[in-house]
PDB file of C-alpha atoms in Angstrom:
ATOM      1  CA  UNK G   1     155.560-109.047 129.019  1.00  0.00           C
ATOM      2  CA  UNK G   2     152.388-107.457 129.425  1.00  0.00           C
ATOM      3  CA  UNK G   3     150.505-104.804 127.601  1.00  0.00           C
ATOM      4  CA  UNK G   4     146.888-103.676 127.470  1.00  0.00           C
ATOM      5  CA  UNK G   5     144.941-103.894 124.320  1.00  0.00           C
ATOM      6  CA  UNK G   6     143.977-100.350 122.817  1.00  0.00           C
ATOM      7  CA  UNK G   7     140.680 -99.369 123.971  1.00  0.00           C
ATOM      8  CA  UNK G   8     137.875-100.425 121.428  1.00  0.00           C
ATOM      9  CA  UNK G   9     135.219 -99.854 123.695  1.00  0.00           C
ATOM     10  CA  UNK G  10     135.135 -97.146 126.571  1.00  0.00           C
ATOM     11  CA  UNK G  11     134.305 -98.225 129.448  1.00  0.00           C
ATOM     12  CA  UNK G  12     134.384 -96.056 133.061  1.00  0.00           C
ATOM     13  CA  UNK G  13     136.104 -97.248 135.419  1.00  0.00           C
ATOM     14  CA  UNK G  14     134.712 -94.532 137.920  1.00  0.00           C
ATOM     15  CA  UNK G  15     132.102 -95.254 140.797  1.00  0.00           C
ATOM     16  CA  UNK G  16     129.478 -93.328 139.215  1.00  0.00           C
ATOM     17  CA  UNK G  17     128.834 -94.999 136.613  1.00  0.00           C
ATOM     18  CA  UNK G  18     127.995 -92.509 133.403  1.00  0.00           C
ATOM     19  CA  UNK G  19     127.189 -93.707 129.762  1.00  0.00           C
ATOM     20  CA  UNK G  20     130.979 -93.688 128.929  1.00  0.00           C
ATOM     21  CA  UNK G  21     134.459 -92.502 130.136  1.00  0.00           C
ATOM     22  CA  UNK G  22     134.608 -90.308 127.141  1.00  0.00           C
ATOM     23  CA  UNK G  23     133.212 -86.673 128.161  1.00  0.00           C
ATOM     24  CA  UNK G  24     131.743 -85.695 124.896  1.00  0.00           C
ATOM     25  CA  UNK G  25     130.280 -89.255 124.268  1.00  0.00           C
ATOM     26  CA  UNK G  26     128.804 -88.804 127.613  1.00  0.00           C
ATOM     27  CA  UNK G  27     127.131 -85.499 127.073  1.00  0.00           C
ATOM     28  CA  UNK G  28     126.000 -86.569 123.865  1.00  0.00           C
ATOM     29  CA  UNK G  29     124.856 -89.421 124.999  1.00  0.00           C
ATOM     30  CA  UNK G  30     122.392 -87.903 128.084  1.00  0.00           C
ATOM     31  CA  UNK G  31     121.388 -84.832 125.865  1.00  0.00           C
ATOM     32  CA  UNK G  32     120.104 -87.343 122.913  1.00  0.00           C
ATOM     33  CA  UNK G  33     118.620 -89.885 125.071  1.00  0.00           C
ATOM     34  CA  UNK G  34     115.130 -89.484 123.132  1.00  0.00           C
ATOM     35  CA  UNK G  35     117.338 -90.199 119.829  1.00  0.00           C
ATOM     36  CA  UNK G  36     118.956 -93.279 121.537  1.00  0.00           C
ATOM     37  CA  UNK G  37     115.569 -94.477 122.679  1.00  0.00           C
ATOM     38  CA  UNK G  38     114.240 -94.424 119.556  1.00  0.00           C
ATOM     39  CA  UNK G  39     117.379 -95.113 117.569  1.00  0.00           C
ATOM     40  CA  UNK G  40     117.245 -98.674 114.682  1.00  0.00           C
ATOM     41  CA  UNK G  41     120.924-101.031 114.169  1.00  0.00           C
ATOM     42  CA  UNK G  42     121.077 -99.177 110.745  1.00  0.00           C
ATOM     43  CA  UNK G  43     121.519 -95.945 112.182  1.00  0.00           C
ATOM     44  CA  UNK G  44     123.300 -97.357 115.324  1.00  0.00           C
ATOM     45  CA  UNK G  45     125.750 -98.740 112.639  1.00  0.00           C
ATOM     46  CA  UNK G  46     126.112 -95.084 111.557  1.00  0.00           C
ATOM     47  CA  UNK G  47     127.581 -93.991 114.975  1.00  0.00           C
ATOM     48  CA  UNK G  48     131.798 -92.999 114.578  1.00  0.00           C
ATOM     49  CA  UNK G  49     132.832 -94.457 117.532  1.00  0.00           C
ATOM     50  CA  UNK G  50     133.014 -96.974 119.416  1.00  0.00           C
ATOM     51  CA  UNK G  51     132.718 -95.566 122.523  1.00  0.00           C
ATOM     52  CA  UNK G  52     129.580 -93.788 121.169  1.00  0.00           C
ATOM     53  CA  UNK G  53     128.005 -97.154 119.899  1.00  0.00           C
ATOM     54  CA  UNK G  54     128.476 -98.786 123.245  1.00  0.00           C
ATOM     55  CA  UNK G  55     126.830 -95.571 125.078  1.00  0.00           C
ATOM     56  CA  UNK G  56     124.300 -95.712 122.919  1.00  0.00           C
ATOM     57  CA  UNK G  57     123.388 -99.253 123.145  1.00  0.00           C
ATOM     58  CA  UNK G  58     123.250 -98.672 127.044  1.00  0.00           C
ATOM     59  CA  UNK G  59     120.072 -96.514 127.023  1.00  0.00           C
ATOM     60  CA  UNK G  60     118.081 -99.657 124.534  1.00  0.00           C
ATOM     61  CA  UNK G  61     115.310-100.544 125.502  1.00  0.00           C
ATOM     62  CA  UNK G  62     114.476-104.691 125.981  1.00  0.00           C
ATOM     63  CA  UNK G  63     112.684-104.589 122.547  1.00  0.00           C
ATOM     64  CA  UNK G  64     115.434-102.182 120.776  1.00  0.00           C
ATOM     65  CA  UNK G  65     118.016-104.567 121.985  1.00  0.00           C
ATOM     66  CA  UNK G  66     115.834-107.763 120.374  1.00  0.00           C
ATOM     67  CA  UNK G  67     115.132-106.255 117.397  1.00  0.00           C
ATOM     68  CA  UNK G  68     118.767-105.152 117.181  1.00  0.00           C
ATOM     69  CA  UNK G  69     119.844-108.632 117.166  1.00  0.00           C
ATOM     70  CA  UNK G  70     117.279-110.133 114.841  1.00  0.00           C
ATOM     71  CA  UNK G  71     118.107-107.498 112.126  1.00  0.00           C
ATOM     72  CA  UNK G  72     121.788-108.515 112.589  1.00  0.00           C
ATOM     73  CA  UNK G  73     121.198-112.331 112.308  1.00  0.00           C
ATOM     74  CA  UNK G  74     118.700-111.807 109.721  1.00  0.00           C
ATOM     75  CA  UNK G  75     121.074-110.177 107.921  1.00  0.00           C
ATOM     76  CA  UNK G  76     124.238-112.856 108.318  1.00  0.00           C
ATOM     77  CA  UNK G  77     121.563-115.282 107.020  1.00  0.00           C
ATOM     78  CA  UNK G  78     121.617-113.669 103.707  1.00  0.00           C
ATOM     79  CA  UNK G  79     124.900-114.905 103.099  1.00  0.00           C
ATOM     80  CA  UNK G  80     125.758-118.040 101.557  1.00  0.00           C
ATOM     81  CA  UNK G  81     125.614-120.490 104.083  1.00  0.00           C
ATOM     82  CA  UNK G  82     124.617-124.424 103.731  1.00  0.00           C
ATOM     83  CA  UNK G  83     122.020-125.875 105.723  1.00  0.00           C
ATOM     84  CA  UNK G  84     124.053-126.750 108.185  1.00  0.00           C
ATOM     85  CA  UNK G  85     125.013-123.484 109.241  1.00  0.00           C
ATOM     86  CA  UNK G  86     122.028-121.855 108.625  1.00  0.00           C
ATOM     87  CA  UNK G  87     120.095-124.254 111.038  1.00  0.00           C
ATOM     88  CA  UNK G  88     122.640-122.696 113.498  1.00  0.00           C
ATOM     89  CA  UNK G  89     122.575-119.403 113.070  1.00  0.00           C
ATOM     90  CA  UNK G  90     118.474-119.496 113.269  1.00  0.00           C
ATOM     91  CA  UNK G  91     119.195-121.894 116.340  1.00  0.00           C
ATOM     92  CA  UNK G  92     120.905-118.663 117.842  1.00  0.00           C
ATOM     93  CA  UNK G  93     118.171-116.282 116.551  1.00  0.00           C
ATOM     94  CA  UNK G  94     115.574-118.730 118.220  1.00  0.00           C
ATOM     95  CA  UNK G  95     117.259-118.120 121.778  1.00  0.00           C
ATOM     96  CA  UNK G  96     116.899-114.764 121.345  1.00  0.00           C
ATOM     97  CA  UNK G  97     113.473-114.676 120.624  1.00  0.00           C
ATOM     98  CA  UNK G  98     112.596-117.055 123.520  1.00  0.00           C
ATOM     99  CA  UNK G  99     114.534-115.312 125.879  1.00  0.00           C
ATOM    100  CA  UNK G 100     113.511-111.625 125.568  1.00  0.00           C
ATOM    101  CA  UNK G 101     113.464-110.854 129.402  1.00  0.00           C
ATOM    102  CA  UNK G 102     117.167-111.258 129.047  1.00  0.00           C
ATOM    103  CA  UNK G 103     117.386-108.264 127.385  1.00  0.00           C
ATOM    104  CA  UNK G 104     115.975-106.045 129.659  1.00  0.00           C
ATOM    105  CA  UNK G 105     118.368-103.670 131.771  1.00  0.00           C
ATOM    106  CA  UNK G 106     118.204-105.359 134.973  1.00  0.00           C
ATOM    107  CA  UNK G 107     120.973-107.976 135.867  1.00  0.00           C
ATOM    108  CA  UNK G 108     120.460-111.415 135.145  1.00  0.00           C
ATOM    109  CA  UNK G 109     119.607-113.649 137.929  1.00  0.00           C
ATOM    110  CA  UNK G 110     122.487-116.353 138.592  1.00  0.00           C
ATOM    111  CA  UNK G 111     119.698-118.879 137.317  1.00  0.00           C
ATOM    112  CA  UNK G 112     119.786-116.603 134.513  1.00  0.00           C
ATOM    113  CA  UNK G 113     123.281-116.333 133.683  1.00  0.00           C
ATOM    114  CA  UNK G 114     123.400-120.088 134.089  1.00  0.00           C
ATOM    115  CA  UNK G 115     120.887-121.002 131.263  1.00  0.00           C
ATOM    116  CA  UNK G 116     122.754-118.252 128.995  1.00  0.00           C
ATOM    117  CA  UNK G 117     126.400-119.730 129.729  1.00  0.00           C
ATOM    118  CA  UNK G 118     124.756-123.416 129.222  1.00  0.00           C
ATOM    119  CA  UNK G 119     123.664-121.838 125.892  1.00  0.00           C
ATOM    120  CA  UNK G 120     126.328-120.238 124.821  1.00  0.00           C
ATOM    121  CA  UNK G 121     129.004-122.601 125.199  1.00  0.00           C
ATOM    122  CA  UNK G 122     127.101-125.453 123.504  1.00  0.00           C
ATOM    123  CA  UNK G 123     126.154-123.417 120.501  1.00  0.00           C
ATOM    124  CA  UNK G 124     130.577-122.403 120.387  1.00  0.00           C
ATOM    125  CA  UNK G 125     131.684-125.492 120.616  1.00  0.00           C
ATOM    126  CA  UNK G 126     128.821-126.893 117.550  1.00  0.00           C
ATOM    127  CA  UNK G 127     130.193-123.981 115.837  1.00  0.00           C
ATOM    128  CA  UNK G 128     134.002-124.512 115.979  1.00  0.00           C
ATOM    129  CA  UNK G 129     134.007-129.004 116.439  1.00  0.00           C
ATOM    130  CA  UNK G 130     131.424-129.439 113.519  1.00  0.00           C
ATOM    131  CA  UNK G 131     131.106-126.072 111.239  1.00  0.00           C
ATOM    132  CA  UNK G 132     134.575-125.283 111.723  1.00  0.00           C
ATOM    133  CA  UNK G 133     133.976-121.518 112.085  1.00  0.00           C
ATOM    134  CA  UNK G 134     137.107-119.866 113.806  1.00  0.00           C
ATOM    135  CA  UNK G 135     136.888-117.392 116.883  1.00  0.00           C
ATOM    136  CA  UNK G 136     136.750-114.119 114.056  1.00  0.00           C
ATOM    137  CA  UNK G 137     133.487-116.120 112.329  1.00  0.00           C
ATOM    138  CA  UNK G 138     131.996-116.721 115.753  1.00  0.00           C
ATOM    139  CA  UNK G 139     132.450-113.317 116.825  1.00  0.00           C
ATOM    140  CA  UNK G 140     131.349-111.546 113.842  1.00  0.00           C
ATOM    141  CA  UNK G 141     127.683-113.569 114.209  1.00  0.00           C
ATOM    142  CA  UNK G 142     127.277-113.594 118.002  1.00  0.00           C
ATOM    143  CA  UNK G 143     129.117-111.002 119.798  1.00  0.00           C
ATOM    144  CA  UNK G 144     129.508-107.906 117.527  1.00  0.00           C
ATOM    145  CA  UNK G 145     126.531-105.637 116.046  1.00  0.00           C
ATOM    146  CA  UNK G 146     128.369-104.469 112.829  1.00  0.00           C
ATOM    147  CA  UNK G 147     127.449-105.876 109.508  1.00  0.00           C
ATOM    148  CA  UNK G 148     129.009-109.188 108.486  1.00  0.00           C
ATOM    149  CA  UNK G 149     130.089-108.921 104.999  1.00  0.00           C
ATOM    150  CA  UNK G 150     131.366-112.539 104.383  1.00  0.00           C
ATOM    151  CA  UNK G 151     131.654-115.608 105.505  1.00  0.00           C
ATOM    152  CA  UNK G 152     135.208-115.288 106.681  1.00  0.00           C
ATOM    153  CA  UNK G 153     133.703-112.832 109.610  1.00  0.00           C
ATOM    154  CA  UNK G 154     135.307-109.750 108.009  1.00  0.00           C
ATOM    155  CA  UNK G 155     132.794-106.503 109.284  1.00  0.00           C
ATOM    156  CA  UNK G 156     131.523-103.219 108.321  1.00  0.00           C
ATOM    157  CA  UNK G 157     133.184-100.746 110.623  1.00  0.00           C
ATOM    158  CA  UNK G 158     134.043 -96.891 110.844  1.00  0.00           C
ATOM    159  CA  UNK G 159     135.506 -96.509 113.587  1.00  0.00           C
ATOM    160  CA  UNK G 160     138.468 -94.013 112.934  1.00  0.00           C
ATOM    161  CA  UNK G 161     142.473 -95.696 113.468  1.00  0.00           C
ATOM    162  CA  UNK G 162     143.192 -92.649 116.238  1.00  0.00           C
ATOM    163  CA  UNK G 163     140.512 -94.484 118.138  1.00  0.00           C
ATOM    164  CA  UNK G 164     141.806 -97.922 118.391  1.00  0.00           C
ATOM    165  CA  UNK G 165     145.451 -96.797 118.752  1.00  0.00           C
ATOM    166  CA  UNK G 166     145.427 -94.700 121.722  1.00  0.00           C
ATOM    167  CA  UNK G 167     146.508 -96.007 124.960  1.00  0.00           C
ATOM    168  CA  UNK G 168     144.994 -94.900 128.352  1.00  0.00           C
ATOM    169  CA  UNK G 169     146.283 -94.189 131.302  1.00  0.00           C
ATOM    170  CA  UNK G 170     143.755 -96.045 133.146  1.00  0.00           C
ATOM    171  CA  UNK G 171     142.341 -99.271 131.901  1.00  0.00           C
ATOM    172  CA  UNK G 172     138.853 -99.238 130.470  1.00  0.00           C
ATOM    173  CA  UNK G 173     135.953-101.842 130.825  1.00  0.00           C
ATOM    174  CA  UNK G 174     136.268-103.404 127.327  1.00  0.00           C
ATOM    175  CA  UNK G 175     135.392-106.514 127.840  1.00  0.00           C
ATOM    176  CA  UNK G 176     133.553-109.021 129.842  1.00  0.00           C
ATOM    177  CA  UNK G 177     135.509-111.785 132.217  1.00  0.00           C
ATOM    178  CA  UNK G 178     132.621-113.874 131.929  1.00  0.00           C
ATOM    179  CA  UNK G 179     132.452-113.635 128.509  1.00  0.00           C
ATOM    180  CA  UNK G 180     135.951-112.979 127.133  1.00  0.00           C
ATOM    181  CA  UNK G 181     136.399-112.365 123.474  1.00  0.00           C
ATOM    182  CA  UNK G 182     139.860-110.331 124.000  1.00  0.00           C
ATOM    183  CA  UNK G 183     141.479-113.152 122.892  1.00  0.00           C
ATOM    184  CA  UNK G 184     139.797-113.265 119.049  1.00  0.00           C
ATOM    185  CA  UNK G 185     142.716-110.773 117.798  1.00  0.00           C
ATOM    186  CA  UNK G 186     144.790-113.574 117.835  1.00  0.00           C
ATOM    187  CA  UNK G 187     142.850-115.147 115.256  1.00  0.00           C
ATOM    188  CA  UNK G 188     143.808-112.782 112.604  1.00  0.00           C
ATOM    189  CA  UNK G 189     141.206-110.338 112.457  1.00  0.00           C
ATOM    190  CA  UNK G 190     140.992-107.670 109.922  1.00  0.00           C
ATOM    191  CA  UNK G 191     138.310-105.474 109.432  1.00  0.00           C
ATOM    192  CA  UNK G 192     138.006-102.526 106.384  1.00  0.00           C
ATOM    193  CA  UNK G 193     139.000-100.004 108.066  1.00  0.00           C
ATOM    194  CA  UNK G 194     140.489-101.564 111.672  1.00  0.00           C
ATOM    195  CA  UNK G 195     143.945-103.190 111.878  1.00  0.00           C
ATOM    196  CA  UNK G 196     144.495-105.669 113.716  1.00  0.00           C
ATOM    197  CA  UNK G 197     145.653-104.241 117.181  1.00  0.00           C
ATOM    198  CA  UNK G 198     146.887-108.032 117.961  1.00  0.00           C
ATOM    199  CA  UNK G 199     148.936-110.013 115.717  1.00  0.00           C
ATOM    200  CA  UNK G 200     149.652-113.961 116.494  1.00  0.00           C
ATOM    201  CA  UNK G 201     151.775-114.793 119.174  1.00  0.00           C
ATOM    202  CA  UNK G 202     149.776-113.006 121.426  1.00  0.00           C
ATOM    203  CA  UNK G 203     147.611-113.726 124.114  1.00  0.00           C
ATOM    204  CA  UNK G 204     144.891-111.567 125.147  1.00  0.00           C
ATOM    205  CA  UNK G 205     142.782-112.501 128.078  1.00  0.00           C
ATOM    206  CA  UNK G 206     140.117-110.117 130.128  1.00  0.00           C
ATOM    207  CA  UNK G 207     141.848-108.782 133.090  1.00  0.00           C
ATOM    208  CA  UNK G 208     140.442-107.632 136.836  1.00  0.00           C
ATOM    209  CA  UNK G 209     140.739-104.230 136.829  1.00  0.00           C
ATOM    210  CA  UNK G 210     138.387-102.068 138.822  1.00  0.00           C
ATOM    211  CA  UNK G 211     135.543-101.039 136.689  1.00  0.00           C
ATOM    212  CA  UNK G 212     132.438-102.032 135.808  1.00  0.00           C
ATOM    213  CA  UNK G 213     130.201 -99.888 132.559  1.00  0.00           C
ATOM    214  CA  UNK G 214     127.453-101.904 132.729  1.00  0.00           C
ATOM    215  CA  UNK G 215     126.043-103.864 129.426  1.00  0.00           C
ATOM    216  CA  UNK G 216     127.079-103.951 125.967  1.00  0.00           C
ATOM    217  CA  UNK G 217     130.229-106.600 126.547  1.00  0.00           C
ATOM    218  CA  UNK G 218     130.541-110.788 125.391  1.00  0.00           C
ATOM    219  CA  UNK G 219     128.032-112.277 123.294  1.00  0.00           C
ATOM    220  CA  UNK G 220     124.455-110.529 122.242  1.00  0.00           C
ATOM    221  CA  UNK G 221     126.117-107.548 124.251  1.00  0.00           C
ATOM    222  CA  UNK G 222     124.455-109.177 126.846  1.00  0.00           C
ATOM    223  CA  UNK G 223     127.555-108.989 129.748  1.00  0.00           C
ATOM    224  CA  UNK G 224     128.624-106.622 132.112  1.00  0.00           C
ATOM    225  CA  UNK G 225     131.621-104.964 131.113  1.00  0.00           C
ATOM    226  CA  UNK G 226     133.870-105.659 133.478  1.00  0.00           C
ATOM    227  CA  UNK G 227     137.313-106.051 132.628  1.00  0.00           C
ATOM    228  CA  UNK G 228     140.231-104.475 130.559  1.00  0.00           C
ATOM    229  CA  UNK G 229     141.785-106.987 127.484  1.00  0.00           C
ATOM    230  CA  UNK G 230     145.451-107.759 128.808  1.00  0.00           C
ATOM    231  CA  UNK G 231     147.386-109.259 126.827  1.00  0.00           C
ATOM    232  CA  UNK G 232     151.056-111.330 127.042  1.00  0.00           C
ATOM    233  CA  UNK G 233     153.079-112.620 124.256  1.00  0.00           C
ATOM    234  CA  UNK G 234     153.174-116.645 123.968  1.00  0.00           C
ATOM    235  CA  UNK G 235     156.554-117.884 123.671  1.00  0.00           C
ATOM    236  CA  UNK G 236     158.128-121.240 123.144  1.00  0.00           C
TER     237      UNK G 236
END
């Protein structure tokens, strides 16, 4: 069997590309762009949808998008970590700090994409072979901009159920096939106010549907959306 994951980030799977699939989003979107331009995480964080947090993320600038992402790992260090962790988390805030340029709007360079991948994959597998932090903990540090309230990778979210639950007809770019995290709802995630669209026993992997929305997908937000989360239900 399989079934597409309810849309958690809008995505357009159009050829003219427009801040989101959503109509209002969109309009909001290109008649605030001097608020988006200008806008912090904290008030980012304030946004009530998804699809309106991913629009708005689009129109960053290179040194919104850095300091987006050192306010967010500053802020998971203040929880209780041991050294250990710590040193790895400020390991991750260090590559973003020493690779600004990625953050700019332009598409990485293969070269580019190369040293990120290298990057990122090393600094997973540290993460789940000797700190033991699950897919949800990795997630909630490296590939999601919501606040991190513990250690267990629970997050701060408003987004409202209707949101999450409704199915369209056409898939959207959720996700990133380079940088797949469709597949973290299998680890049990529940957030405040989100539950969890995928329960165990179910694989979710990024699919190749036509679309592509641009950034705002995978880790740092830093991959082209790409994809749709399809998922199929593990048996035996």
């Amino acid at each position: 069997m399989v079934i597409l994951i309810p849309s958690l980030i809008c995505g357009c799977s159009q050829e003219d590309i427009s801040y989101s699939c959503d109509p209002e989003t969109d309009i909001w979107v290109k008649e605030n762009l001097k608020t988006g331009k200008r806008m912090t995480r904290s008030e980012w964080q304030d946004l009530e949808s998804i699809s309106l947090k991913k629009a708005c993320y689009g129109v960053f600038s290179k040194e919104q998008r850095v300091n987006f992402w050192n306010d967010k790992l500053q802020e998971v260090l203040k929880l209780d970590w041991n050294e250990s962790e710590r040193e790895h988390i400020f390991e991750l805030l260090n590559f973003v700090n020493s690779h600004t340029e990625y953050f700019s709007k332009n598409e990485l360079s293969d070269n580019d994409y190369e040293i990120l991948d290298s990057f990122i994959y090393l600094w997973n597998e540290k993460a789940s072979e000797e700190l033991n932090w699950d897919n949800k903990v990795i997630y909630a540090i490296s590939a999601c901009g919501d606040k991190m309230l513990d250690k267990e990778g629970n997050l701060a979210s408003n987004y409202s159920v209707s949101e999450i639950s409704t199915q369209s007809e056409t898939p959207d770019c959720i996700c990133s096939k380079r940088s797949d995290w469709c597949n973290m709802y299998t680890q049990g995630i529940k957030q405040p106010t989100i539950p969890t669209p995928i329960t165990p026993g179910i694989k979710a992997d990024c699919g190749n549907v036509k679309c592509n929305s641009g950034g705002a997908c995978g880790t740092l937000l830093m991959y082209t959306c790409d994809g749709s989360c399809i998922a199929s239900i593990v048996t035996g």
